[in-house]
Amino acid sequence: MCGIVGIADAEGVSFPLYYALFALQHRGQESAGISTFDAGKLHNHKAQGLIAEVFNRDILSRLTGSVGIGHVRYPTTGENRPENNQPLNFSFKGHIFSIVHNGNLVNSTRLSSEYEDEGHIFATTTDTEVIAAIIARELTRSESMEEAINLCMQKLKGSYSVIAMLDGTIYAFRDPLGIKPLCIGKTENGYMVASESVAMDALGAQFLRDMKPGELIRIDSEGISCRQITRSNHTGLCIFEYVYFARSDSVIDGVLVYDVRKKIGEMLHQEAPVQAEIISPVPDSGTAFATGYSEASGIPFKEGLIKNRYIGRTFIMPTQKLRENAVRMKLNPVRGHIAGKSVVLVDDSIVRGTTSRRIIDLVREFGAREVHFRVGSPPIIAPCYLGVDLPTRKELIAHNRPPEQVCSRIAADSLHHISLEALIRATGHAPEDLCCGCLTGCYPLEIEGERSNCRSIDFVDGTYQMKLEI
Ligand code: AMP
């Protein structure tokens, strides 16, 4: 999962891109980068680290221009190496081309070896470079960038929200199933596109709408135009965006993430009521769930754990013992809130189970009498191939293990996961419009060795155009 943004605004873009990436920092903390285009030249800066570590005023002042794109990286394909940082930048037949991508292709190995067989060399191990190579190849044979992207999308399989910059023009496109989010906004003197609406809020820009699955938009100094490249009978938005990934204050595909999490909290109480004295979130992602749980149950919401906001990627933990202790550095129980109490703890998900076990042990150590664990997602039983770092089946605690056994492994007094039906209801989307692959083992597109409930996707006649309704 990564965060991406593109802005074309006559007033200059480097600072707005920086603010937008700041708002998207939760989508990736490994590296950050910005590319801008000014008077025929590319300006670029990218490095490993958080936005605040990678950029400063001087660097941003050097990134001149009224068009640019940015990225925060959370690695799924391609190791965490400097050459994999984005934007990726190329010069090509007199053009300057940059690209950022959120998602994961499931056919990138096949595509890259096809290109390598023809002598193409790749400088990174990311699937993003494969997308760039295909666009460049198609651009040599087609009339326009729009046509090249249309042809490229016919080759890609997987999840991709992409923003590309060819000279001074931005092109953004979303995969036919809309697996990853992407939305459009209006800045004071131009337009922007970003992974989540919070990026627009951060700039005081006006959120216009979500991009449609299979849609391509083009933004330049003339304005914005939209084109539907594919139509499919159903979509496949990643349900984990609502559960964990997106910020609670984002609106994704028309639905406020906070509302979904709050409803999940209410339904967690309805599905498995428990006698308890406080309900506490595992911060920060558990907060909206706990609010809903508290309102539905009447059990007081109290913070039983406080998060140290400053512990980050660079926190030094040289030994395994210290790493195991990291949860103590990250989360500190509030003894006065939990000692002698029966506590409901709510978190968004259990993946390997190690975090939950440590948190529950810690809460008991600080005096909780009972710990009831409530989880905002159904058990994760299968890996994600589409951009969320969810490990192999072997590593997933809920794979082939019933909830009672998971409950005893994490040492909770009781454990309840939201049911899949309730989760889907909370999103307000139809079940066939969501990707729930990690929860069901059934994916919305073909993945080798896995079950799928494939959606039919048609490529629309290349002449179909529409203007953005503002
Ligand atoms: P664990 O069960 O120890 O593997 O970790 C579960 C915790 O990791 C949950 O509290 C989530 O907030 C968080 N989490 C869930 N999915 C992911 C993910 N794909 N990447 C990073 N953290 C995650």
Coordinates of C-alpha atoms and ligand atoms in Angstrom, one line a residue:
M1 CA 0.0 0.0 0.0
C2 CA 1.4 3.4 -0.9
G3 CA 0.2 7.0 -1.0
I4 CA 0.2 8.9 -4.3
V5 CA -0.6 12.5 -5.4
G6 CA -0.4 14.6 -8.5
I7 CA -1.0 18.3 -8.7
A8 CA -1.1 20.9 -11.6
D9 CA -1.5 24.3 -10.2
A10 CA -0.2 27.6 -11.6
E11 CA 1.0 28.8 -8.2
G12 CA 3.6 26.0 -7.9
V13 CA 3.3 22.5 -6.6
S14 CA 6.3 21.4 -4.4
F15 CA 4.9 22.7 -1.1
P16 CA 1.3 21.5 -1.8
L17 CA 2.7 18.1 -2.8
Y18 CA 4.7 18.0 0.5
Y19 CA 1.5 18.8 2.5
A20 CA -0.5 16.3 0.6
L21 CA 2.1 13.6 1.2
F22 CA 2.1 14.5 4.9
A23 CA -1.6 13.7 5.0
L24 CA -0.9 10.4 3.3
Q25 CA 2.0 9.4 5.5
H26 CA 0.0 6.6 7.1
R27 CA 0.0 4.8 3.7
G28 CA 3.7 4.3 3.6
Q29 CA 6.7 5.2 5.8
E30 CA 9.6 3.6 4.0
S31 CA 10.5 6.3 1.5
A32 CA 9.1 9.5 0.0
G33 CA 9.6 11.4 -3.2
I34 CA 8.5 14.3 -5.4
S35 CA 9.1 15.0 -9.1
T36 CA 8.2 18.4 -10.6
F37 CA 8.4 19.6 -14.2
D38 CA 9.4 23.2 -15.0
A39 CA 10.3 24.7 -18.4
G40 CA 11.3 21.4 -20.0
K41 CA 13.3 20.2 -17.0
L42 CA 12.6 17.6 -14.3
H43 CA 13.3 18.3 -10.7
N44 CA 13.3 15.4 -8.3
H45 CA 14.1 14.4 -4.7
K46 CA 13.5 11.1 -3.0
A47 CA 15.0 9.1 -0.2
Q48 CA 14.3 6.5 2.5
G49 CA 12.4 7.8 5.5
L50 CA 9.4 9.8 6.6
I51 CA 8.3 13.0 4.8
A52 CA 9.8 15.2 7.5
E53 CA 13.1 13.4 7.3
V54 CA 13.3 13.4 3.5
F55 CA 12.3 17.1 2.7
N56 CA 13.2 20.5 4.0
R57 CA 12.5 24.0 2.9
D58 CA 15.6 24.2 0.7
I59 CA 14.9 21.0 -1.1
L60 CA 11.3 22.0 -1.7
S61 CA 12.3 25.4 -3.0
R62 CA 14.5 23.7 -5.6
L63 CA 11.5 21.6 -6.8
T64 CA 10.1 24.4 -9.0
G65 CA 7.3 24.1 -11.5
S66 CA 3.5 24.1 -11.7
V67 CA 3.1 20.3 -12.3
G68 CA 4.3 17.5 -10.1
I69 CA 3.7 14.1 -8.6
G70 CA 4.7 12.5 -5.2
H71 CA 4.8 9.2 -3.4
V72 CA 5.1 7.6 0.0
R73 CA 6.2 4.0 -0.1
Y74 CA 5.1 0.9 1.7
P75 CA 7.0 -2.0 0.1
T76 CA 5.1 -5.0 -1.2
T77 CA 6.9 -5.9 -4.5
G78 CA 10.4 -4.7 -4.8
E79 CA 12.6 -4.7 -1.7
N80 CA 13.2 -1.6 0.4
R81 CA 16.1 -0.4 -1.7
P82 CA 16.9 3.2 -2.7
E83 CA 16.5 2.5 -6.5
N84 CA 12.9 1.3 -5.8
N85 CA 11.9 4.7 -4.3
Q86 CA 9.3 6.6 -6.3
P87 CA 8.6 8.6 -8.4
L88 CA 10.5 6.7 -11.1
N89 CA 11.9 9.1 -13.7
F90 CA 12.8 8.5 -17.3
S91 CA 13.8 10.4 -20.4
F92 CA 12.3 9.0 -23.5
K93 CA 12.5 10.2 -27.1
G94 CA 12.8 13.8 -26.0
H95 CA 10.1 13.5 -23.4
I96 CA 10.4 13.5 -19.6
F97 CA 8.3 10.8 -18.0
S98 CA 7.7 10.2 -14.2
I99 CA 5.4 7.7 -12.6
V100 CA 4.0 6.7 -9.1
H101 CA 1.9 3.7 -8.3
N102 CA -0.2 2.3 -5.5
G103 CA -1.0 -1.4 -5.9
N104 CA 0.5 -4.7 -7.0
L105 CA 0.4 -6.4 -10.3
V106 CA -0.1 -10.1 -10.3
N107 CA 1.4 -10.6 -13.8
S108 CA 4.5 -8.4 -13.5
T109 CA 7.0 -11.3 -13.6
R110 CA 5.5 -12.6 -16.8
L111 CA 5.4 -9.1 -18.3
S112 CA 8.9 -8.2 -17.3
S113 CA 10.4 -11.4 -18.6
E114 CA 8.6 -10.8 -21.9
Y115 CA 10.2 -7.4 -22.1
E116 CA 13.6 -8.8 -21.0
D117 CA 13.4 -11.4 -23.8
E118 CA 13.3 -8.5 -26.2
G119 CA 16.3 -6.8 -24.7
H120 CA 14.7 -4.4 -22.2
I121 CA 16.7 -3.8 -19.1
F122 CA 15.0 -2.9 -15.7
A123 CA 16.8 -0.7 -13.2
T124 CA 14.5 -1.5 -10.3
T125 CA 12.6 -4.6 -8.9
T126 CA 9.3 -2.8 -8.8
D127 CA 6.2 -3.6 -10.9
T128 CA 5.9 0.2 -11.4
E129 CA 8.8 0.1 -13.8
V130 CA 7.0 -2.6 -15.8
I131 CA 4.0 -0.2 -16.1
A132 CA 6.4 2.5 -17.3
A133 CA 8.0 0.2 -19.8
I134 CA 4.7 -0.8 -21.3
I135 CA 3.5 2.8 -21.6
A136 CA 6.7 3.8 -23.3
R137 CA 6.5 0.9 -25.7
E138 CA 2.9 1.6 -26.5
L139 CA 3.6 5.3 -26.9
T140 CA 6.0 4.5 -29.8
R141 CA 3.1 2.9 -31.7
S142 CA 0.1 5.0 -30.7
E143 CA -1.1 8.5 -31.4
S144 CA -1.4 9.7 -27.9
M145 CA -0.5 9.1 -24.2
E146 CA -4.2 8.3 -23.6
E147 CA -4.1 5.5 -26.3
A148 CA -0.8 4.2 -24.9
I149 CA -2.4 4.0 -21.4
N150 CA -5.5 2.3 -22.8
L151 CA -3.2 -0.4 -24.4
C152 CA -1.1 -0.7 -21.3
M153 CA -4.2 -1.3 -19.1
Q154 CA -5.2 -4.2 -21.4
K155 CA -1.9 -5.9 -20.4
L156 CA -1.9 -5.2 -16.7
K157 CA -3.5 -7.6 -14.2
G158 CA -3.7 -6.7 -10.5
S159 CA -4.3 -3.5 -8.6
Y160 CA -3.1 -0.2 -9.8
S161 CA -3.8 3.4 -9.1
V162 CA -1.2 5.2 -11.1
I163 CA -0.3 8.9 -11.7
A164 CA 2.1 9.6 -14.5
M165 CA 3.6 12.9 -15.7
L166 CA 4.6 13.2 -19.3
D167 CA 6.4 16.6 -19.7
G168 CA 3.9 19.1 -18.2
T169 CA 0.8 16.9 -18.2
I170 CA -0.6 14.6 -15.5
Y171 CA -2.4 11.3 -16.4
A172 CA -4.0 9.3 -13.6
F173 CA -5.7 5.9 -14.0
R174 CA -7.4 3.4 -11.7
D175 CA -7.5 -0.3 -12.4
P176 CA -10.8 -1.7 -13.8
L177 CA -11.8 -3.1 -10.4
G178 CA -10.9 0.0 -8.5
I179 CA -9.0 -2.0 -5.9
K180 CA -7.0 0.9 -4.7
P181 CA -8.6 4.3 -4.0
L182 CA -7.9 7.5 -6.1
C183 CA -9.8 10.7 -6.1
I184 CA -9.9 14.1 -7.8
G185 CA -9.9 17.6 -6.3
K186 CA -9.9 21.2 -7.3
T187 CA -7.1 23.4 -6.0
E188 CA -7.2 27.2 -6.1
N189 CA -5.6 27.4 -9.5
G190 CA -5.7 23.9 -10.8
Y191 CA -6.5 20.3 -10.1
M192 CA -5.2 17.4 -8.1
V193 CA -5.5 13.7 -7.8
A194 CA -4.6 11.7 -4.7
S195 CA -5.1 8.4 -2.9
E196 CA -7.4 9.8 -0.2
S197 CA -9.6 12.8 0.3
V198 CA -7.6 13.9 3.4
A199 CA -4.8 15.0 1.0
M200 CA -7.3 17.6 -0.4
D201 CA -8.5 18.6 3.0
A202 CA -4.9 19.3 4.0
L203 CA -4.5 21.7 1.1
G204 CA -7.9 23.4 1.5
A205 CA -8.7 22.0 -1.9
Q206 CA -12.2 21.0 -2.9
F207 CA -12.9 17.2 -3.1
L208 CA -14.7 16.7 -6.4
R209 CA -15.2 12.9 -6.6
D210 CA -13.6 9.5 -6.6
M211 CA -12.1 8.3 -9.8
K212 CA -14.2 5.5 -11.3
P213 CA -12.6 2.1 -11.7
G214 CA -11.2 1.9 -15.2
E215 CA -11.1 5.6 -15.6
L216 CA -8.3 7.8 -17.0
I217 CA -8.0 11.5 -16.4
R218 CA -5.7 14.0 -17.8
I219 CA -4.8 17.3 -16.1
D220 CA -2.8 20.1 -17.7
S221 CA -2.8 23.9 -17.8
E222 CA -6.1 23.8 -19.8
G223 CA -8.0 21.9 -17.1
I224 CA -9.1 18.4 -16.7
S225 CA -10.7 15.8 -19.0
C226 CA -11.8 12.2 -18.2
R227 CA -12.2 9.1 -20.2
Q228 CA -13.6 5.7 -19.3
I229 CA -11.2 3.0 -20.5
T230 CA -12.9 0.0 -19.1
R231 CA -16.3 -1.0 -17.9
S232 CA -16.8 -4.0 -15.6
N233 CA -19.9 -5.6 -14.2
H234 CA -18.6 -5.3 -10.6
T235 CA -15.7 -3.6 -8.9
G236 CA -13.4 -4.9 -6.2
L237 CA -12.4 -2.2 -3.7
C238 CA -10.0 -3.5 -1.0
I239 CA -12.1 -4.0 2.2
F240 CA -8.9 -3.4 4.3
E241 CA -9.0 0.2 3.3
Y242 CA -12.0 0.6 5.5
V243 CA -10.7 -1.7 8.2
Y244 CA -7.1 -0.5 8.6
F245 CA -5.4 1.4 5.8
A246 CA -7.2 4.6 5.1
R247 CA -7.4 7.4 7.6
S248 CA -10.7 7.5 9.4
D249 CA -11.4 11.1 8.1
S250 CA -11.1 10.0 4.5
V251 CA -14.1 9.4 2.2
I252 CA -13.4 6.4 0.0
D253 CA -15.8 5.6 -2.9
G254 CA -18.4 7.8 -1.3
V255 CA -18.2 6.4 2.2
L256 CA -16.6 8.1 5.3
V257 CA -14.2 5.6 6.7
Y258 CA -14.9 6.7 10.3
D259 CA -18.6 5.8 9.9
V260 CA -17.7 2.3 8.7
R261 CA -15.4 1.7 11.7
K262 CA -18.0 3.1 14.1
K263 CA -20.7 0.8 12.7
I264 CA -18.4 -2.1 13.0
G265 CA -17.9 -1.2 16.6
E266 CA -21.7 -1.2 17.2
M267 CA -22.1 -4.5 15.5
L268 CA -19.2 -6.0 17.4
H269 CA -21.2 -5.3 20.6
Q270 CA -24.5 -6.7 19.0
E271 CA -22.8 -9.9 17.8
A272 CA -20.9 -10.7 21.1
P273 CA -22.1 -8.6 24.1
V274 CA -19.9 -8.8 27.2
Q275 CA -20.2 -7.5 30.7
A276 CA -17.3 -5.1 31.1
E277 CA -16.4 -1.9 32.9
I278 CA -14.4 -0.1 30.2
I279 CA -14.0 -0.3 26.4
S280 CA -10.6 0.8 25.2
P281 CA -9.2 1.0 21.7
V282 CA -5.8 -0.3 20.7
P283 CA -4.5 3.1 19.5
D284 CA -4.8 4.7 17.0
S285 CA -6.7 2.5 14.6
G286 CA -9.0 1.0 17.2
T287 CA -10.5 4.4 18.2
A288 CA -13.5 4.7 15.8
F289 CA -14.4 1.0 16.5
A290 CA -14.3 1.6 20.2
T291 CA -16.5 4.7 20.0
G292 CA -19.2 2.7 18.2
Y293 CA -18.9 -0.2 20.7
S294 CA -19.2 2.2 23.6
E295 CA -22.3 4.0 22.2
A296 CA -24.0 0.7 21.4
S297 CA -23.2 -1.0 24.7
G298 CA -23.3 1.8 27.2
I299 CA -19.9 0.6 28.4
P300 CA -17.7 3.7 29.1
F301 CA -15.0 4.5 26.5
K302 CA -11.7 5.0 28.3
E303 CA -8.2 4.9 26.9
G304 CA -6.6 1.9 28.6
L305 CA -3.4 2.3 26.4
I306 CA -1.6 5.5 25.4
K307 CA 0.5 5.5 22.2
N308 CA 3.9 7.2 22.1
R309 CA 3.5 9.1 18.8
Y310 CA 7.2 9.6 18.3
I311 CA 8.3 6.0 18.0
G312 CA 9.0 5.5 14.3
R313 CA 10.7 3.5 11.7
T314 CA 14.1 4.6 12.8
F315 CA 13.7 3.6 16.5
I316 CA 16.8 1.6 17.4
M317 CA 16.2 -1.9 18.6
P318 CA 19.5 -3.8 18.3
T319 CA 18.5 -7.1 20.0
Q320 CA 15.6 -9.5 19.7
K321 CA 14.8 -9.0 23.3
L322 CA 14.5 -5.3 22.8
R323 CA 12.5 -5.8 19.7
E324 CA 10.1 -8.0 21.7
N325 CA 9.8 -5.2 24.1
A326 CA 9.0 -2.7 21.5
V327 CA 5.3 -2.8 22.3
R328 CA 6.1 -1.3 25.7
M329 CA 7.8 1.6 24.0
K330 CA 4.9 2.1 21.7
L331 CA 2.0 1.5 24.0
N332 CA 1.8 2.2 27.7
P333 CA -1.2 1.0 29.8
V334 CA -3.0 3.5 32.0
R335 CA -3.0 1.6 35.3
G336 CA -5.7 3.9 36.9
H337 CA -8.1 3.0 34.0
I338 CA -7.7 -0.7 33.9
A339 CA -6.5 -2.0 37.3
G340 CA -9.1 -4.4 38.7
K341 CA -11.4 -3.9 35.7
S342 CA -12.9 -6.1 33.1
V343 CA -11.7 -4.5 29.9
V344 CA -12.9 -4.8 26.3
L345 CA -10.0 -4.1 24.0
V346 CA -10.7 -3.4 20.3
D347 CA -8.2 -3.5 17.4
D348 CA -8.7 -3.5 13.7
S349 CA -7.1 -6.9 12.8
I350 CA -5.1 -9.8 14.0
V351 CA -2.4 -10.9 11.5
R352 CA 0.3 -13.0 13.1
G353 CA -1.1 -12.6 16.5
T354 CA 2.1 -11.4 18.1
T355 CA 1.0 -7.8 18.7
S356 CA -2.3 -8.8 20.3
R357 CA -0.7 -11.3 22.6
R358 CA 1.8 -8.7 23.8
I359 CA -0.8 -6.1 24.3
I360 CA -3.1 -8.4 26.3
D361 CA -0.2 -9.6 28.5
L362 CA 0.7 -5.9 29.1
V363 CA -2.8 -4.9 30.0
R364 CA -3.0 -7.9 32.5
E365 CA 0.4 -6.9 33.9
F366 CA -1.1 -3.5 34.7
G367 CA -3.9 -5.1 36.7
A368 CA -6.8 -5.8 34.3
R369 CA -9.0 -8.5 35.8
E370 CA -10.4 -9.7 32.4
V371 CA -9.4 -8.8 28.8
H372 CA -12.0 -9.4 26.1
F373 CA -10.6 -8.9 22.6
R374 CA -12.8 -7.5 19.8
V375 CA -11.6 -7.3 16.3
G376 CA -12.9 -5.0 13.5
S377 CA -12.2 -7.6 10.7
P378 CA -13.1 -11.2 10.3
P379 CA -10.2 -13.6 10.7
I380 CA -7.5 -13.1 8.0
I381 CA -7.1 -16.5 6.5
A382 CA -5.4 -15.9 3.2
P383 CA -2.6 -13.7 1.8
C384 CA -3.0 -10.5 -0.1
Y385 CA -1.6 -10.4 -3.7
L386 CA -2.9 -7.0 -4.4
G387 CA -0.9 -4.5 -2.4
V388 CA -1.4 -5.2 1.4
D389 CA 1.5 -6.8 3.2
L390 CA -0.4 -9.8 4.6
P391 CA 1.9 -12.8 4.9
T392 CA 1.7 -16.4 3.7
R393 CA -1.0 -18.7 5.1
K394 CA 1.6 -20.4 7.3
E395 CA 2.3 -17.1 9.2
L396 CA -1.4 -16.1 9.6
I397 CA -2.6 -17.1 13.1
A398 CA -6.2 -17.6 11.9
H399 CA -5.3 -19.9 9.0
N400 CA -6.6 -23.4 9.8
R401 CA -7.1 -22.4 13.4
P402 CA -10.6 -21.8 14.9
P403 CA -11.2 -18.6 16.9
E404 CA -11.2 -20.6 20.2
Q405 CA -7.6 -21.6 19.6
V406 CA -6.6 -18.1 18.5
C407 CA -8.2 -16.8 21.7
S408 CA -6.1 -19.1 23.9
R409 CA -2.9 -18.3 21.9
I410 CA -3.3 -14.6 22.4
A411 CA -4.4 -15.3 26.0
A412 CA -7.6 -13.3 26.0
D413 CA -10.7 -14.1 28.2
S414 CA -12.8 -14.0 25.1
L415 CA -12.3 -13.2 21.4
H416 CA -14.8 -12.0 18.8
H417 CA -14.2 -11.0 15.2
I418 CA -16.8 -9.0 13.3
S419 CA -18.7 -11.3 10.9
L420 CA -18.1 -10.8 7.1
E421 CA -21.8 -10.0 6.6
A422 CA -21.7 -7.3 9.2
L423 CA -18.5 -5.9 7.9
I424 CA -19.8 -5.7 4.3
R425 CA -23.0 -4.1 5.6
A426 CA -21.0 -1.5 7.5
T427 CA -19.3 -0.4 4.2
G428 CA -22.6 0.1 2.5
H429 CA -21.2 -1.5 -0.7
A430 CA -22.5 -4.6 -2.4
P431 CA -20.5 -7.7 -1.5
E432 CA -19.6 -8.2 -5.2
D433 CA -18.1 -4.7 -5.4
L434 CA -15.4 -5.4 -2.7
C435 CA -12.2 -7.5 -2.6
C436 CA -12.4 -9.7 0.5
G437 CA -9.6 -12.1 -0.7
C438 CA -7.7 -12.1 2.6
L439 CA -10.9 -12.9 4.5
T440 CA -12.4 -15.5 2.1
G441 CA -9.5 -16.9 0.0
C442 CA -11.5 -15.9 -3.1
Y443 CA -10.2 -13.0 -5.2
P444 CA -11.9 -10.7 -7.7
L445 CA -9.4 -11.6 -10.5
E446 CA -7.4 -14.7 -11.5
I447 CA -4.4 -15.4 -9.3
E448 CA -2.4 -18.6 -9.9
G449 CA -3.2 -21.3 -7.4
E450 CA -6.1 -19.3 -5.8
R451 CA -9.9 -19.3 -6.2
S452 CA -11.4 -16.3 -7.9
N453 CA -14.8 -14.9 -8.6
C454 CA -13.7 -13.0 -11.7
R455 CA -15.5 -9.9 -12.8
S456 CA -16.1 -9.4 -16.5
I457 CA -14.2 -6.4 -17.8
D458 CA -14.8 -4.8 -21.2
F459 CA -12.5 -2.3 -22.9
V460 CA -14.6 0.6 -24.1
D461 CA -14.2 2.0 -27.6
G462 CA -11.3 4.4 -27.5
T463 CA -13.3 7.4 -28.6
Y464 CA -15.6 7.5 -25.6
Q465 CA -14.9 10.7 -23.8
M466 CA -16.7 12.7 -21.1
K467 CA -16.1 16.0 -19.3
L468 CA -15.8 16.2 -15.6
E469 CA -19.1 17.3 -14.0
I470 CA -18.2 20.0 -11.5
Ligands
AMP1 P1 0.1 -9.0 14.3 O1 -1.2 -9.8 14.6 O2 1.0 -9.0 15.4 O3 0.7 -9.5 13.0 O4 -0.3 -7.5 14.0 C1 -1.5 -7.0 14.0 C2 -1.5 -5.5 14.0 O5 -0.8 -5.0 12.9 C3 -2.9 -4.9 14.0 O6 -3.0 -4.2 15.2 C4 -2.9 -3.9 12.9 O7 -3.2 -2.6 13.3 C5 -1.5 -4.0 12.2 N1 -1.7 -4.4 10.8 C6 -2.6 -5.1 10.2 N2 -2.3 -5.3 8.9 C7 -1.2 -4.7 8.7 C8 -0.4 -4.6 7.5 N3 -0.7 -5.1 6.4 N4 0.8 -3.9 7.6 C9 1.2 -3.4 8.8 N5 0.5 -3.5 9.9 C10 -0.7 -4.1 9.9

